[in-house]
Tab-separated table of C-alpha atoms and ligand atoms in Angstrom:
chain	number	residue	atom	x	y	z
L	873	MET	CA	0.000	0.000	0.000
L	874	ILE	CA	1.216	3.539	-0.694
L	875	ARG	CA	2.831	5.044	2.416
L	876	LEU	CA	3.475	8.771	2.376
L	877	SER	CA	6.030	10.195	4.780
L	878	GLU	CA	4.378	11.570	7.912
L	879	ASP	CA	6.628	14.607	8.204
L	880	ASN	CA	6.169	15.542	4.517
L	881	ARG	CA	9.842	16.567	4.358
L	882	GLU	CA	10.562	14.652	1.203
L	883	CYS	CA	8.965	15.571	-2.139
L	884	VAL	CA	7.254	12.356	-3.265
L	885	LEU	CA	7.734	11.610	-6.980
L	886	SER	CA	5.222	9.591	-8.961
L	887	CYS	CA	3.850	9.363	-12.473
L	888	GLU	CA	0.853	8.403	-14.606
L	889	ILE	CA	0.764	6.072	-17.593
L	890	PHE	CA	-2.119	4.908	-19.785
L	891	PRO	CA	-2.999	1.539	-21.353
L	892	PRO	CA	-2.204	1.587	-25.088
L	893	LYS	CA	-5.249	2.113	-27.290
L	894	LYS	CA	-4.250	-0.644	-29.716
L	895	ASP	CA	-3.310	-4.197	-28.776
L	896	ALA	CA	-0.122	-3.865	-30.833
L	897	GLY	CA	1.203	-1.345	-28.311
L	898	PHE	CA	0.646	-3.673	-25.413
L	899	PRO	CA	4.024	-5.475	-25.126
L	900	LYS	CA	5.776	-2.098	-25.227
L	901	VAL	CA	3.899	-0.823	-22.202
L	902	TYR	CA	5.729	-3.337	-20.016
L	903	GLU	CA	9.055	-1.927	-21.234
L	904	VAL	CA	7.736	1.518	-20.321
L	905	VAL	CA	6.766	0.293	-16.846
L	906	ASP	CA	10.175	-1.356	-16.316
L	907	SER	CA	12.034	1.810	-17.338
L	908	ILE	CA	9.890	4.023	-15.116
L	909	ALA	CA	10.053	1.587	-12.195
L	910	ALA	CA	13.874	1.758	-12.391
L	911	LEU	CA	13.535	5.476	-11.529
L	912	LYS	CA	12.001	4.428	-8.188
L	913	PRO	CA	8.804	6.507	-8.111
L	914	ALA	CA	6.610	6.177	-5.010
L	915	PHE	CA	3.831	4.897	-7.260
L	916	ILE	CA	2.769	4.592	-10.882
L	917	SER	CA	-0.866	5.360	-11.617
L	918	VAL	CA	-2.711	3.807	-14.551
L	919	THR	CA	-5.620	5.624	-16.194
L	920	TYR	CA	-9.069	4.171	-16.763
L	921	GLY	CA	-11.291	5.073	-19.720
L	922	ALA	CA	-14.567	6.489	-18.372
L	923	GLY	CA	-17.266	4.025	-19.392
L	924	GLY	CA	-14.919	1.075	-18.890
L	925	SER	CA	-13.281	1.046	-22.331
L	926	ASN	CA	-9.874	-0.218	-21.133
L	927	SER	CA	-10.653	-2.025	-17.882
L	928	GLY	CA	-9.071	-5.378	-18.816
L	929	LYS	CA	-5.859	-3.790	-20.004
L	930	GLN	CA	-5.672	-1.588	-16.936
L	931	LEU	CA	-5.967	-4.616	-14.655
L	932	GLU	CA	-3.118	-6.392	-16.462
L	933	ILE	CA	-0.890	-3.342	-16.181
L	934	VAL	CA	-1.536	-2.637	-12.485
L	935	ASP	CA	-0.981	-6.356	-11.807
L	936	TYR	CA	2.393	-6.131	-13.574
L	937	ILE	CA	3.438	-2.972	-11.705
L	938	GLN	CA	2.388	-4.342	-8.330
L	939	ASN	CA	3.840	-7.821	-8.729
L	940	LYS	CA	6.739	-7.579	-11.161
L	941	THR	CA	8.350	-4.317	-10.021
L	942	ASN	CA	9.112	-2.837	-6.610
L	943	VAL	CA	6.698	0.025	-7.166
L	944	GLU	CA	3.147	0.503	-5.876
L	945	ALA	CA	0.379	0.602	-8.493
L	946	LEU	CA	-2.410	3.187	-8.187
L	947	ALA	CA	-5.424	2.199	-10.294
L	948	HIS	CA	-7.744	4.957	-11.540
L	949	ILE	CA	-11.470	4.181	-11.355
L	950	THR	CA	-14.248	6.356	-12.765
L	951	SER	CA	-17.883	6.342	-11.768
L	952	VAL	CA	-19.243	7.037	-15.260
L	953	GLY	CA	-20.990	3.899	-16.524
L	954	PHE	CA	-19.872	2.159	-13.348
L	955	GLY	CA	-22.321	1.039	-10.656
L	956	LYS	CA	-21.899	-0.635	-7.255
L	957	LYS	CA	-21.659	-4.114	-8.777
L	958	ASP	CA	-18.939	-2.988	-11.211
L	959	LEU	CA	-17.044	-1.272	-8.427
L	960	GLU	CA	-17.226	-4.368	-6.195
L	961	LYS	CA	-15.946	-6.574	-9.014
L	962	CYS	CA	-13.188	-4.158	-9.821
L	963	LEU	CA	-12.062	-3.850	-6.176
L	964	ASN	CA	-12.130	-7.645	-5.803
L	965	ASP	CA	-10.004	-8.016	-8.957
L	966	PHE	CA	-7.515	-5.484	-7.588
L	967	GLU	CA	-7.477	-7.186	-4.186
L	968	GLU	CA	-6.725	-10.543	-5.836
L	969	LYS	CA	-3.692	-8.990	-7.498
L	970	GLY	CA	-2.585	-7.263	-4.302
L	971	VAL	CA	-3.390	-3.769	-5.606
L	972	LYS	CA	-4.514	-1.678	-2.639
L	973	ASN	CA	-4.450	1.838	-4.067
L	974	VAL	CA	-7.136	3.543	-6.130
L	975	LEU	CA	-7.669	7.031	-7.550
L	976	ALA	CA	-11.423	7.599	-7.317
L	977	LEU	CA	-12.769	9.839	-10.092
L	978	ARG	CA	-16.101	10.796	-11.520
L	979	GLY	CA	-14.851	10.843	-15.119
L	980	ASP	CA	-16.322	12.768	-18.040
L	981	ARG	CA	-19.064	11.737	-20.423
L	982	PRO	CA	-17.583	9.647	-23.251
L	983	ARG	CA	-18.581	10.915	-26.706
L	984	ASP	CA	-20.685	7.821	-27.404
L	985	MET	CA	-22.635	7.968	-24.098
L	986	SER	CA	-26.060	9.628	-23.996
L	987	ASP	CA	-26.684	12.501	-21.579
L	988	GLU	CA	-29.382	10.376	-19.995
L	989	ARG	CA	-27.003	7.505	-19.216
L	990	PHE	CA	-24.327	9.910	-17.988
L	991	SER	CA	-26.801	11.636	-15.648
L	992	SER	CA	-28.248	8.415	-14.276
L	993	ARG	CA	-24.937	7.044	-12.950
L	994	GLU	CA	-25.095	5.301	-9.591
L	995	PHE	CA	-22.223	7.282	-8.035
L	996	GLU	CA	-22.840	10.888	-8.941
L	997	HIS	CA	-19.488	12.186	-7.719
L	998	ALA	CA	-16.119	10.862	-6.633
L	999	THR	CA	-17.231	11.582	-3.044
L	1000	ASP	CA	-20.082	9.058	-3.416
L	1001	MET	CA	-17.660	6.372	-4.548
L	1002	ILE	CA	-15.207	7.171	-1.739
L	1003	SER	CA	-17.987	7.056	0.915
L	1004	TYR	CA	-19.212	3.755	-0.493
L	1005	MET	CA	-15.737	2.198	-0.322
L	1006	ARG	CA	-15.146	3.381	3.249
L	1007	ASP	CA	-18.682	2.467	4.408
L	1008	SER	CA	-18.306	-1.036	2.978
L	1009	GLY	CA	-15.524	-1.740	5.471
L	1010	ARG	CA	-12.450	-0.761	3.424
L	1011	ASP	CA	-10.569	1.235	6.009
L	1012	ARG	CA	-7.308	3.174	5.637
L	1013	ASP	CA	-5.260	0.065	6.458
L	1014	SER	CA	-6.791	-1.983	3.668
L	1015	LEU	CA	-7.347	0.553	0.883
L	1016	PHE	CA	-5.517	3.768	0.007
L	1017	ILE	CA	-7.823	6.214	-1.789
L	1018	ALA	CA	-6.639	9.226	-3.770
L	1019	GLY	CA	-8.846	11.877	-5.394
L	1020	ALA	CA	-8.422	14.644	-7.979
L	1021	CYS	CA	-8.231	18.393	-7.373
L	1022	TYR	CA	-8.072	21.449	-9.606
L	1023	PRO	CA	-5.774	24.401	-8.785
L	1024	GLU	CA	-7.687	26.572	-11.297
L	1025	LYS	CA	-11.036	25.020	-10.168
L	1026	HIS	CA	-12.928	22.251	-11.916
L	1027	PRO	CA	-14.409	23.628	-15.173
L	1028	GLU	CA	-17.969	22.747	-14.084
L	1029	ALA	CA	-17.720	24.327	-10.613
L	1030	PRO	CA	-19.547	27.672	-10.463
L	1031	ASP	CA	-16.790	29.219	-8.338
L	1032	LYS	CA	-13.736	28.372	-6.214
L	1033	PRO	CA	-15.534	28.331	-2.821
L	1034	THR	CA	-17.998	25.725	-4.143
L	1035	ASP	CA	-15.209	23.614	-5.591
L	1036	ILE	CA	-13.191	23.746	-2.358
L	1037	TYR	CA	-16.301	22.909	-0.313
L	1038	PHE	CA	-16.656	19.639	-2.231
L	1039	LEU	CA	-12.921	19.012	-2.058
L	1040	LYS	CA	-13.106	19.183	1.727
L	1041	LYS	CA	-15.965	16.708	1.454
L	1042	LYS	CA	-13.621	14.360	-0.446
L	1043	GLN	CA	-11.273	14.435	2.542
L	1044	ASP	CA	-14.136	13.993	5.013
L	1045	CYS	CA	-15.399	10.938	3.094
L	1046	GLY	CA	-12.032	9.213	3.566
L	1047	CYS	CA	-9.696	10.340	0.784
L	1048	ASP	CA	-5.973	9.955	1.680
L	1049	LEU	CA	-4.298	12.036	-1.024
L	1050	LEU	CA	-5.178	14.657	-3.631
L	1051	ILE	CA	-3.488	14.719	-7.041
L	1052	SER	CA	-3.872	17.907	-9.004
L	1053	GLN	CA	-4.901	18.603	-12.547
L	1054	LEU	CA	-1.946	19.783	-14.615
L	1055	PHE	CA	-1.113	23.491	-14.531
L	1056	PHE	CA	1.554	25.608	-16.202
L	1057	ASP	CA	1.843	28.461	-13.735
L	1058	ASN	CA	3.048	27.520	-10.246
L	1059	SER	CA	1.503	30.594	-8.668
L	1060	PHE	CA	-1.949	29.002	-9.199
L	1061	PHE	CA	-0.818	25.950	-7.262
L	1062	TYR	CA	0.684	27.952	-4.385
L	1063	ARG	CA	-2.507	30.023	-4.050
L	1064	PHE	CA	-4.538	26.826	-4.184
L	1065	LEU	CA	-2.453	25.261	-1.387
L	1066	GLU	CA	-3.043	28.317	0.819
L	1067	TYR	CA	-6.741	28.075	0.070
L	1068	THR	CA	-6.890	24.351	0.917
L	1069	GLU	CA	-5.130	25.024	4.234
L	1070	LYS	CA	-7.575	27.815	5.093
L	1071	ASN	CA	-10.380	25.359	4.427
L	1072	ASP	CA	-8.940	22.660	6.726
L	1073	ILE	CA	-7.810	20.329	3.988
L	1074	THR	CA	-4.917	18.573	5.670
L	1075	ILE	CA	-4.252	15.546	3.457
L	1076	PRO	CA	-1.240	15.855	1.106
L	1077	VAL	CA	-1.767	17.554	-2.249
L	1078	HIS	CA	0.536	16.436	-5.071
L	1079	ALA	CA	1.173	18.699	-8.057
L	1080	GLY	CA	0.380	17.344	-11.535
L	1081	ILE	CA	3.014	18.305	-14.132
L	1082	MET	CA	2.733	17.647	-17.857
L	1083	PRO	CA	5.598	18.662	-20.152
L	1084	ILE	CA	4.458	20.046	-23.500
L	1085	VAL	CA	6.937	18.248	-25.736
L	1086	ASP	CA	5.006	18.746	-28.961
L	1087	ALA	CA	3.342	22.067	-29.876
L	1088	ASN	CA	0.139	20.313	-31.040
L	1089	MET	CA	-0.306	18.943	-27.527
L	1090	LEU	CA	-0.941	22.367	-26.062
L	1091	GLY	CA	-4.322	23.003	-27.712
L	1092	ARG	CA	-5.572	19.483	-26.953
L	1093	THR	CA	-4.409	19.652	-23.350
L	1094	VAL	CA	-5.974	23.037	-22.732
L	1095	THR	CA	-9.271	21.968	-24.306
L	1096	LEU	CA	-9.421	18.890	-22.082
L	1097	SER	CA	-8.275	20.480	-18.829
L	1098	GLY	CA	-9.274	24.137	-19.089
L	1099	THR	CA	-5.805	25.066	-17.789
L	1100	SER	CA	-4.483	28.588	-18.479
L	1101	VAL	CA	-1.418	29.024	-20.651
L	1102	PRO	CA	1.195	31.601	-19.568
L	1103	LYS	CA	2.622	33.799	-22.336
L	1104	LYS	CA	6.060	32.227	-21.861
L	1105	LEU	CA	4.726	28.763	-22.757
L	1106	ALA	CA	2.614	30.056	-25.673
L	1107	ASP	CA	5.688	31.901	-27.048
L	1108	LEU	CA	7.790	28.795	-26.692
L	1109	CYS	CA	5.311	26.784	-28.776
L	1110	ALA	CA	5.173	29.567	-31.363
L	1111	ASN	CA	8.976	29.763	-31.581
L	1112	TYR	CA	9.843	26.058	-31.609
L	1113	GLY	CA	6.612	24.464	-32.843
L	1114	ASP	CA	8.070	23.636	-36.272
L	1115	ASP	CA	11.194	22.003	-34.886
L	1116	PRO	CA	10.258	18.789	-33.005
L	1117	GLU	CA	13.704	18.341	-31.364
L	1118	GLU	CA	13.936	21.915	-30.094
L	1119	MET	CA	10.277	21.900	-29.048
L	1120	LYS	CA	10.762	18.769	-26.961
L	1121	LYS	CA	13.846	20.244	-25.288
L	1122	ALA	CA	12.182	23.601	-24.569
L	1123	GLY	CA	8.921	22.022	-23.333
L	1124	LEU	CA	10.763	19.655	-21.065
L	1125	ASP	CA	12.937	22.475	-19.684
L	1126	TYR	CA	9.767	24.419	-18.903
L	1127	ALA	CA	8.345	21.461	-16.947
L	1128	ILE	CA	11.667	20.838	-15.178
L	1129	ASN	CA	11.773	24.460	-14.004
L	1130	GLN	CA	8.219	24.121	-12.719
L	1131	ALA	CA	9.032	20.885	-10.871
L	1132	VAL	CA	12.274	22.136	-9.311
L	1133	ASP	CA	10.530	25.312	-8.136
L	1134	LEU	CA	7.678	23.274	-6.615
L	1135	ALA	CA	10.048	20.908	-4.813
L	1136	SER	CA	12.176	23.761	-3.476
L	1137	ASN	CA	9.023	25.400	-2.143
L	1138	GLY	CA	8.181	22.316	-0.104
L	1139	VAL	CA	5.282	20.770	-2.046
L	1140	HIS	CA	4.359	17.297	-0.800
L	1141	GLY	CA	4.740	15.577	-4.132
L	1142	ILE	CA	5.014	15.853	-7.904
L	1143	HIS	CA	2.989	13.585	-10.176
L	1144	VAL	CA	4.311	13.533	-13.738
L	1145	TYR	CA	1.836	12.952	-16.545
L	1146	ALA	CA	4.462	10.879	-18.313
L	1147	MET	CA	2.523	9.992	-21.500
L	1148	ASN	CA	4.272	6.579	-21.472
L	1149	LYS	CA	7.629	8.269	-22.066
L	1150	PRO	CA	10.209	7.199	-19.476
L	1151	ASP	CA	12.825	9.727	-20.698
L	1152	ILE	CA	10.499	12.580	-19.743
L	1153	CYS	CA	9.982	11.122	-16.316
L	1154	LYS	CA	13.716	10.570	-15.818
L	1155	ALA	CA	14.623	14.136	-16.783
L	1156	ILE	CA	12.139	15.578	-14.281
L	1157	PHE	CA	12.952	13.154	-11.443
L	1158	ASP	CA	16.722	13.690	-11.888
L	1159	ALA	CA	16.358	17.465	-11.822
L	1160	VAL	CA	14.209	17.402	-8.683
L	1161	ARG	CA	16.516	14.947	-6.904
L	1162	GLU	CA	19.592	16.988	-7.775
L	1163	GLY	CA	17.740	20.050	-6.395
N	1402	FAD	P1	-15.820	15.226	-8.872
N	1402	FAD	O1	-14.967	15.218	-7.656
N	1402	FAD	O2	-17.106	14.517	-8.820
N	1402	FAD	O3	-16.035	16.764	-9.253
N	1402	FAD	C1	-16.699	17.143	-10.454
N	1402	FAD	C2	-17.481	18.443	-10.212
N	1402	FAD	O4	-18.521	18.225	-9.259
N	1402	FAD	C3	-16.651	19.590	-9.641
N	1402	FAD	O5	-17.125	20.775	-10.209
N	1402	FAD	C4	-16.909	19.551	-8.134
N	1402	FAD	O6	-16.817	20.836	-7.525
N	1402	FAD	C5	-18.337	19.011	-8.077
N	1402	FAD	N1	-18.566	18.106	-6.939
N	1402	FAD	C6	-17.670	17.253	-6.368
N	1402	FAD	N2	-18.264	16.540	-5.391
N	1402	FAD	C7	-19.563	16.945	-5.341
N	1402	FAD	C8	-20.674	16.548	-4.564
N	1402	FAD	N3	-20.567	15.620	-3.625
N	1402	FAD	N4	-21.879	17.163	-4.785
N	1402	FAD	C9	-22.000	18.124	-5.760
N	1402	FAD	N5	-20.961	18.528	-6.537
N	1402	FAD	C10	-19.760	17.938	-6.330
N	1402	FAD	N6	-10.685	10.860	-16.312
N	1402	FAD	C11	-10.847	9.608	-16.826
N	1402	FAD	O7	-11.825	9.343	-17.523
N	1402	FAD	N7	-9.932	8.615	-16.575
N	1402	FAD	C12	-8.836	8.828	-15.799
N	1402	FAD	O8	-8.044	7.913	-15.587
N	1402	FAD	C13	-8.626	10.142	-15.259
N	1402	FAD	N8	-7.565	10.405	-14.458
N	1402	FAD	C14	-7.440	11.646	-13.881
N	1402	FAD	C15	-6.382	11.892	-12.985
N	1402	FAD	C16	-6.228	13.129	-12.365
N	1402	FAD	C17	-5.097	13.351	-11.395
N	1402	FAD	C18	-7.144	14.190	-12.660
N	1402	FAD	C19	-6.992	15.535	-12.031
N	1402	FAD	C20	-8.207	13.960	-13.547
N	1402	FAD	C21	-8.373	12.694	-14.158
N	1402	FAD	N9	-9.442	12.413	-15.018
N	1402	FAD	C22	-9.600	11.153	-15.546
N	1402	FAD	C23	-10.387	13.483	-15.383
N	1402	FAD	C24	-11.603	13.548	-14.410
N	1402	FAD	O9	-12.374	12.376	-14.530
N	1402	FAD	C25	-12.424	14.791	-14.785
N	1402	FAD	O10	-11.694	15.941	-14.477
N	1402	FAD	C26	-13.848	14.869	-14.245
N	1402	FAD	O11	-14.493	15.972	-14.894
N	1402	FAD	C27	-13.968	15.140	-12.771
N	1402	FAD	O12	-13.578	14.092	-11.992
N	1402	FAD	P2	-13.537	14.278	-10.374
N	1402	FAD	O13	-13.262	12.975	-9.776
N	1402	FAD	O14	-12.654	15.415	-10.020
N	1402	FAD	O15	-15.067	14.686	-10.119
């Protein structure tokens, strides 16, 4: 099970990977896991397609991480298209493989899901799933539960106070850790941390960092996350966008600077959205560890 240091002195490093969309990419994902595991992250999280599109593949990957490497696996679960029976089956499957860490998410409506089906989900919010897991006897010693948070607020939240109110509820329902949405301006994260503290959120909050290593990624990422783009990053994409090598270098440098600044300002942890690229993860981990 994931154990986070009590004194929070050390910046915990972790990363996210995703199951390949095509079966042909499947053998390679184990090479990716091995290379990332060699970097000794505290955990590797594996995404889950809302609606259950990649559940089988996710199970195989978390099984591999948990049992074939020395790293803890954190399995994402989403409540969209996922009722109590599905959750029970999923938790039993994880338990059988020794996976005791989940990231409980609501998920977004998949393109092919009707509004009606999306709205009639059994667990309306991540908080409902977390309460269910705790109320069904899975205490903090048997299941580690993480949740998501949004330094620039969740796009659907009417305002920051409402969003933080429900975030506090996540903690009260039994969440052990918060992992943030990606952001490109650290000042948002620092303000968010102050705000969480003022609102009695005491569980660790890890910062989500995604390097923009390809200029086309920026538009897609912003559309999906609603994250603001500082002028410096927009300029960098404009200047290097046509040169893939230089763009990768500049985008990675930007993310490294963000990560080193976060670690030197005492954040509890950095979660790298690694996009199945171990070299990206290594560059960021090395820079943070070297200080
Ligand atoms: P919630 O916590 O339910 O919040 C959604 C909205 O509802 C917010 O506006 C919040 O303020 C409000 N709210 C929260 N609780 C309540 C409540 N009890 N009552 C009323 N309102 C409430 N998506 C995937 O499909 N697969 C993944 O693997 C995946 N991994 C992710 C990993 C991280 C670290 C992050 C940050 C996001 C990830 N997502 C993933 C995206 C995520 O599913 C979406 O951002 C989704 O829109 C919200 O999920 P949530 O768990 O934060 O939702």
